[in-house]
Amino acid sequence: MTTTPTVPLAPPPTAPLPLAGPAPSDRMRVVRVLLLLELVVALVTTLEALIVAAVGFGTPVPAVLTGAVAVVLAVAARDAGRGTPGAVRRRWLVLAVQVVFLAAAGVDVVIAMFEGVAPLLLPALVRIALPATVLVLLRGER
Amino acid sequence: MNRLAHGGGHAEGAPGSYVGSLLYDVAPEHVPALVVLGLLPLVAVLVHRLPAALPPVPWLGRRRALPAERALAVWALVASAAVHVALVPTHGLSGWSFAFALDAGLLGWAAHRLVTGRRRAGLTAALVLGGSLLGLLAGLAAGHMPDQVAMACKVVEVTGLLALGAPIGAGRARRVLTTSGVAAGTALVVVGVWALGLSAGHGDDGDGHHAGSPALGVAMPAGDGEDPTVAQTAAAEDLYRSTVRSLARYADPAAAVAAGYKATGIRGRDFHADNPAYTKDDATLDPDRPETLVYAVRDDGTPVLLGAMYQAQGLRTHGPAVGGPLTTWHAHEQVCFGLLPPSLAGLTSPLGVCPAGSVTVALTNEMIHVWTVPGAPQRFGDLDEGWLKQHVLAVPAP
């Protein structure tokens, strides 16, 4: 009787971890650029708020809050370029920031109307049209 | 020092209206560009959603085949070029028209290179967009304040730069460097706008291009610019002397605090201490009950009382200009008001936003400063900062 030599068991086949998902769509590519634009605006506004606080007007709280928004936007822009499950799960963060932007712009518009002053073009572009575009593009992405 | 800085002088405009900084307005000669800017999104929708409705232009077909970021950059270039073209006819035969036409030509050329896939088209487009963005600095150096249309155009150009410089396929270093570089360039432009905007009366160079504008954040009631009468001069003198007499008791901030002013924690060169009881009473321009005291901190750390600020009650209520053009009241516009805690948070950025956690107050009630510090070169309106530093702040407390 012959015995067959035992062959050590091979490790079970494992599927590669999904480190990278599918390439982002054109919509997500545009969303990412728009988030970068919001990030640049937040960075510059943080700088302005820091200077305002440094020269003795107001407190550093607005600078800290705007800096925090910039960090969130930086993370969101990074995630928008990835299709990984974690990035997709964090998409709610992008939605939340855009909704906050729109809500803040809504409050400003109400105050301006109450004071009888026409809302400005640039806030309408940066704080209404831009977040609304991001929301529409993300909605179409689902 | 320009008298338009912070009250004093007069601003031309419709009677009863306010004249603010051009940054928060649209210059009449920029209205065609505003219309173009408003129409472009509709054109974009037409190109993307209804391509069959358009004639079969090969250029458009090629543009649709571009990666998303490049397609966005082409739109930014086209938008900026269209805005610049729209500015040419309204600026007549001037250097401005030539500059706008040249910029429009370069932007259009860069867009064409991107669409037709020329070598180094991305780099060329980025250079043209960056040049157009930083070109605003030349206008600022010449004393011309941008308006809402100009700044909106710059935001579009920043979008194009980001699309070109940080596409998804690019390496991490390039993406970080591009975003940082664009942020730095944008910050440079914004700092330039602030520098010009906070020095009043910019653009008053007689070439008719956005001439004469109050300092950023200041809204002046429109006036006729007439000289003061003898009676108005006497009334202004009386107001000044009454205020000097009344404020003598508040030289020590502790006395002001005891009278209800929020004069604790004095810092900076322009500390405004309100008295809530006086801001809510019915008195206006009462030297015995000034709504606000203004303090500064000397170089040796001691506080010094500079004067008072009277406030009118209610929006668009004009303060009593007893001294006519000598005692011009002013309001503030586009003030960012922080909510956590309630405090001033600056003015609306040239990029159109206030810091997070603050709301935008589009217009405040009217106010007027009376400077009682001995030797002040101005009694009303704006106090000369150079004089303040040299003759008050640098001098040790007596």
PDB file of C-alpha atoms in Angstrom, chain A:
ATOM      1  CA  MET A   1       0.000   0.000   0.000  1.00  0.00           C
ATOM      2  CA  THR A   2       1.341   3.187  -0.978  1.00  0.00           C
ATOM      3  CA  THR A   3       0.623   6.336   0.797  1.00  0.00           C
ATOM      4  CA  THR A   4       0.392   9.604  -0.903  1.00  0.00           C
ATOM      5  CA  PRO A   5       2.397  12.248   0.653  1.00  0.00           C
ATOM      6  CA  THR A   6       0.316  14.765   2.471  1.00  0.00           C
ATOM      7  CA  VAL A   7       0.287  18.096   0.910  1.00  0.00           C
ATOM      8  CA  PRO A   8       0.059  20.976   3.237  1.00  0.00           C
ATOM      9  CA  LEU A   9      -3.217  22.762   2.899  1.00  0.00           C
ATOM     10  CA  ALA A  10      -3.027  25.891   0.896  1.00  0.00           C
ATOM     11  CA  PRO A  11      -4.449  28.925   2.525  1.00  0.00           C
ATOM     12  CA  PRO A  12      -8.043  29.505   1.503  1.00  0.00           C
ATOM     13  CA  PRO A  13      -8.385  31.817  -1.445  1.00  0.00           C
ATOM     14  CA  THR A  14      -9.251  35.316  -0.374  1.00  0.00           C
ATOM     15  CA  ALA A  15     -10.750  38.035  -2.456  1.00  0.00           C
ATOM     16  CA  PRO A  16      -8.772  41.230  -2.599  1.00  0.00           C
ATOM     17  CA  LEU A  17     -10.085  43.921  -0.312  1.00  0.00           C
ATOM     18  CA  PRO A  18     -12.039  46.596  -2.203  1.00  0.00           C
ATOM     19  CA  LEU A  19      -9.488  49.303  -1.581  1.00  0.00           C
ATOM     20  CA  ALA A  20     -10.519  51.149  -4.687  1.00  0.00           C
ATOM     21  CA  GLY A  21     -14.014  51.154  -6.093  1.00  0.00           C
ATOM     22  CA  PRO A  22     -15.116  51.987  -9.574  1.00  0.00           C
ATOM     23  CA  ALA A  23     -13.806  55.185 -11.124  1.00  0.00           C
ATOM     24  CA  PRO A  24     -15.880  58.179 -10.085  1.00  0.00           C
ATOM     25  CA  SER A  25     -18.494  59.344 -12.510  1.00  0.00           C
ATOM     26  CA  ASP A  26     -18.385  62.646 -14.367  1.00  0.00           C
ATOM     27  CA  ARG A  27     -20.893  64.017 -11.874  1.00  0.00           C
ATOM     28  CA  MET A  28     -18.641  63.172  -8.943  1.00  0.00           C
ATOM     29  CA  ARG A  29     -15.682  64.688 -10.724  1.00  0.00           C
ATOM     30  CA  VAL A  30     -17.579  67.966 -11.053  1.00  0.00           C
ATOM     31  CA  VAL A  31     -18.798  67.723  -7.455  1.00  0.00           C
ATOM     32  CA  ARG A  32     -15.200  67.318  -6.349  1.00  0.00           C
ATOM     33  CA  VAL A  33     -14.106  70.506  -8.133  1.00  0.00           C
ATOM     34  CA  LEU A  34     -17.041  72.424  -6.641  1.00  0.00           C
ATOM     35  CA  LEU A  35     -16.124  71.154  -3.180  1.00  0.00           C
ATOM     36  CA  LEU A  36     -12.559  72.335  -3.770  1.00  0.00           C
ATOM     37  CA  LEU A  37     -13.967  75.764  -4.671  1.00  0.00           C
ATOM     38  CA  GLU A  38     -15.928  75.807  -1.418  1.00  0.00           C
ATOM     39  CA  LEU A  39     -12.743  74.743   0.362  1.00  0.00           C
ATOM     40  CA  VAL A  40     -10.784  77.666  -1.119  1.00  0.00           C
ATOM     41  CA  VAL A  41     -13.554  80.085  -0.096  1.00  0.00           C
ATOM     42  CA  ALA A  42     -13.561  78.613   3.424  1.00  0.00           C
ATOM     43  CA  LEU A  43      -9.768  78.875   3.711  1.00  0.00           C
ATOM     44  CA  VAL A  44      -9.735  82.518   2.635  1.00  0.00           C
ATOM     45  CA  THR A  45     -12.662  83.327   4.937  1.00  0.00           C
ATOM     46  CA  THR A  46     -10.852  81.656   7.830  1.00  0.00           C
ATOM     47  CA  LEU A  47      -7.856  83.888   7.171  1.00  0.00           C
ATOM     48  CA  GLU A  48     -10.094  86.967   7.119  1.00  0.00           C
ATOM     49  CA  ALA A  49     -11.826  85.956  10.349  1.00  0.00           C
ATOM     50  CA  LEU A  50      -8.462  85.389  12.029  1.00  0.00           C
ATOM     51  CA  ILE A  51      -7.320  88.873  11.038  1.00  0.00           C
ATOM     52  CA  VAL A  52     -10.578  90.410  12.287  1.00  0.00           C
ATOM     53  CA  ALA A  53     -10.106  88.683  15.639  1.00  0.00           C
ATOM     54  CA  ALA A  54      -6.411  89.621  15.779  1.00  0.00           C
ATOM     55  CA  VAL A  55      -7.076  93.341  15.346  1.00  0.00           C
ATOM     56  CA  GLY A  56      -9.499  93.306  18.250  1.00  0.00           C
ATOM     57  CA  PHE A  57     -12.885  93.106  16.539  1.00  0.00           C
ATOM     58  CA  GLY A  58     -14.957  90.177  17.710  1.00  0.00           C
ATOM     59  CA  THR A  59     -13.823  86.772  18.876  1.00  0.00           C
ATOM     60  CA  PRO A  60     -11.826  83.921  17.298  1.00  0.00           C
ATOM     61  CA  VAL A  61     -14.923  81.679  17.316  1.00  0.00           C
ATOM     62  CA  PRO A  62     -15.962  82.452  13.690  1.00  0.00           C
ATOM     63  CA  ALA A  63     -12.411  81.675  12.519  1.00  0.00           C
ATOM     64  CA  VAL A  64     -12.426  78.357  14.384  1.00  0.00           C
ATOM     65  CA  LEU A  65     -15.848  77.414  13.003  1.00  0.00           C
ATOM     66  CA  THR A  66     -14.894  78.356   9.440  1.00  0.00           C
ATOM     67  CA  GLY A  67     -11.641  76.426   9.793  1.00  0.00           C
ATOM     68  CA  ALA A  68     -13.643  73.382  10.884  1.00  0.00           C
ATOM     69  CA  VAL A  69     -15.856  73.763   7.817  1.00  0.00           C
ATOM     70  CA  ALA A  70     -12.697  73.893   5.666  1.00  0.00           C
ATOM     71  CA  VAL A  71     -11.479  70.619   7.182  1.00  0.00           C
ATOM     72  CA  VAL A  72     -14.827  68.959   6.486  1.00  0.00           C
ATOM     73  CA  LEU A  73     -14.764  70.219   2.898  1.00  0.00           C
ATOM     74  CA  ALA A  74     -11.209  68.957   2.419  1.00  0.00           C
ATOM     75  CA  VAL A  75     -12.247  65.477   3.596  1.00  0.00           C
ATOM     76  CA  ALA A  76     -15.371  65.621   1.446  1.00  0.00           C
ATOM     77  CA  ALA A  77     -13.402  66.650  -1.652  1.00  0.00           C
ATOM     78  CA  ARG A  78     -10.941  63.814  -1.065  1.00  0.00           C
ATOM     79  CA  ASP A  79     -13.776  61.319  -0.654  1.00  0.00           C
ATOM     80  CA  ALA A  80     -15.554  62.552  -3.756  1.00  0.00           C
ATOM     81  CA  GLY A  81     -12.653  61.246  -5.812  1.00  0.00           C
ATOM     82  CA  ARG A  82     -12.947  57.753  -4.362  1.00  0.00           C
ATOM     83  CA  GLY A  83     -15.507  55.042  -4.761  1.00  0.00           C
ATOM     84  CA  THR A  84     -14.616  53.219  -1.554  1.00  0.00           C
ATOM     85  CA  PRO A  85     -17.444  52.170   0.793  1.00  0.00           C
ATOM     86  CA  GLY A  86     -16.180  54.476   3.549  1.00  0.00           C
ATOM     87  CA  ALA A  87     -16.174  57.434   1.219  1.00  0.00           C
ATOM     88  CA  VAL A  88     -19.667  56.653   0.003  1.00  0.00           C
ATOM     89  CA  ARG A  89     -20.895  56.312   3.594  1.00  0.00           C
ATOM     90  CA  ARG A  90     -19.458  59.715   4.458  1.00  0.00           C
ATOM     91  CA  ARG A  91     -21.410  61.371   1.668  1.00  0.00           C
ATOM     92  CA  TRP A  92     -23.965  62.467   4.238  1.00  0.00           C
ATOM     93  CA  LEU A  93     -21.316  64.857   5.492  1.00  0.00           C
ATOM     94  CA  VAL A  94     -21.243  66.641   2.133  1.00  0.00           C
ATOM     95  CA  LEU A  95     -25.018  66.822   2.087  1.00  0.00           C
ATOM     96  CA  ALA A  96     -25.107  68.210   5.626  1.00  0.00           C
ATOM     97  CA  VAL A  97     -22.577  70.950   4.842  1.00  0.00           C
ATOM     98  CA  GLN A  98     -24.451  72.010   1.710  1.00  0.00           C
ATOM     99  CA  VAL A  99     -27.753  72.117   3.585  1.00  0.00           C
ATOM    100  CA  VAL A 100     -26.130  74.269   6.301  1.00  0.00           C
ATOM    101  CA  PHE A 101     -24.779  76.633   3.621  1.00  0.00           C
ATOM    102  CA  LEU A 102     -28.216  76.927   2.045  1.00  0.00           C
ATOM    103  CA  ALA A 103     -29.915  77.464   5.407  1.00  0.00           C
ATOM    104  CA  ALA A 104     -27.431  80.196   6.367  1.00  0.00           C
ATOM    105  CA  ALA A 105     -27.936  81.869   2.989  1.00  0.00           C
ATOM    106  CA  GLY A 106     -31.691  81.669   3.524  1.00  0.00           C
ATOM    107  CA  VAL A 107     -31.371  83.465   6.872  1.00  0.00           C
ATOM    108  CA  ASP A 108     -29.234  86.186   5.248  1.00  0.00           C
ATOM    109  CA  VAL A 109     -31.759  86.654   2.447  1.00  0.00           C
ATOM    110  CA  VAL A 110     -34.605  86.967   4.973  1.00  0.00           C
ATOM    111  CA  ILE A 111     -32.652  89.584   6.955  1.00  0.00           C
ATOM    112  CA  ALA A 112     -31.833  91.531   3.767  1.00  0.00           C
ATOM    113  CA  MET A 113     -35.482  91.474   2.661  1.00  0.00           C
ATOM    114  CA  PHE A 114     -36.593  92.587   6.123  1.00  0.00           C
ATOM    115  CA  GLU A 115     -34.177  95.509   5.872  1.00  0.00           C
ATOM    116  CA  GLY A 116     -35.297  96.361   2.350  1.00  0.00           C
ATOM    117  CA  VAL A 117     -31.902  95.648   0.823  1.00  0.00           C
ATOM    118  CA  ALA A 118     -31.561  93.611  -2.370  1.00  0.00           C
ATOM    119  CA  PRO A 119     -29.554  90.399  -1.861  1.00  0.00           C
ATOM    120  CA  LEU A 120     -26.105  90.474  -3.449  1.00  0.00           C
ATOM    121  CA  LEU A 121     -25.039  88.536  -6.532  1.00  0.00           C
ATOM    122  CA  LEU A 122     -21.940  86.870  -5.122  1.00  0.00           C
ATOM    123  CA  PRO A 123     -23.545  85.335  -1.994  1.00  0.00           C
ATOM    124  CA  ALA A 124     -26.303  84.046  -4.265  1.00  0.00           C
ATOM    125  CA  LEU A 125     -23.648  82.401  -6.419  1.00  0.00           C
ATOM    126  CA  VAL A 126     -21.375  81.044  -3.673  1.00  0.00           C
ATOM    127  CA  ARG A 127     -23.898  80.244  -0.961  1.00  0.00           C
ATOM    128  CA  ILE A 128     -27.002  79.299  -2.956  1.00  0.00           C
ATOM    129  CA  ALA A 129     -26.196  78.285  -6.547  1.00  0.00           C
ATOM    130  CA  LEU A 130     -23.013  76.403  -5.632  1.00  0.00           C
ATOM    131  CA  PRO A 131     -24.423  74.229  -2.788  1.00  0.00           C
ATOM    132  CA  ALA A 132     -27.634  73.688  -4.744  1.00  0.00           C
ATOM    133  CA  THR A 133     -25.618  72.445  -7.727  1.00  0.00           C
ATOM    134  CA  VAL A 134     -23.660  70.073  -5.496  1.00  0.00           C
ATOM    135  CA  LEU A 135     -26.895  68.718  -4.016  1.00  0.00           C
ATOM    136  CA  VAL A 136     -28.486  68.238  -7.447  1.00  0.00           C
ATOM    137  CA  LEU A 137     -25.407  66.451  -8.783  1.00  0.00           C
ATOM    138  CA  LEU A 138     -25.209  64.201  -5.732  1.00  0.00           C
ATOM    139  CA  ARG A 139     -28.899  63.407  -5.974  1.00  0.00           C
ATOM    140  CA  GLY A 140     -28.464  62.340  -9.573  1.00  0.00           C
ATOM    141  CA  GLU A 141     -25.553  60.151  -8.509  1.00  0.00           C
ATOM    142  CA  ARG A 142     -27.651  57.867  -6.309  1.00  0.00           C
TER     143      ARG A 142
END
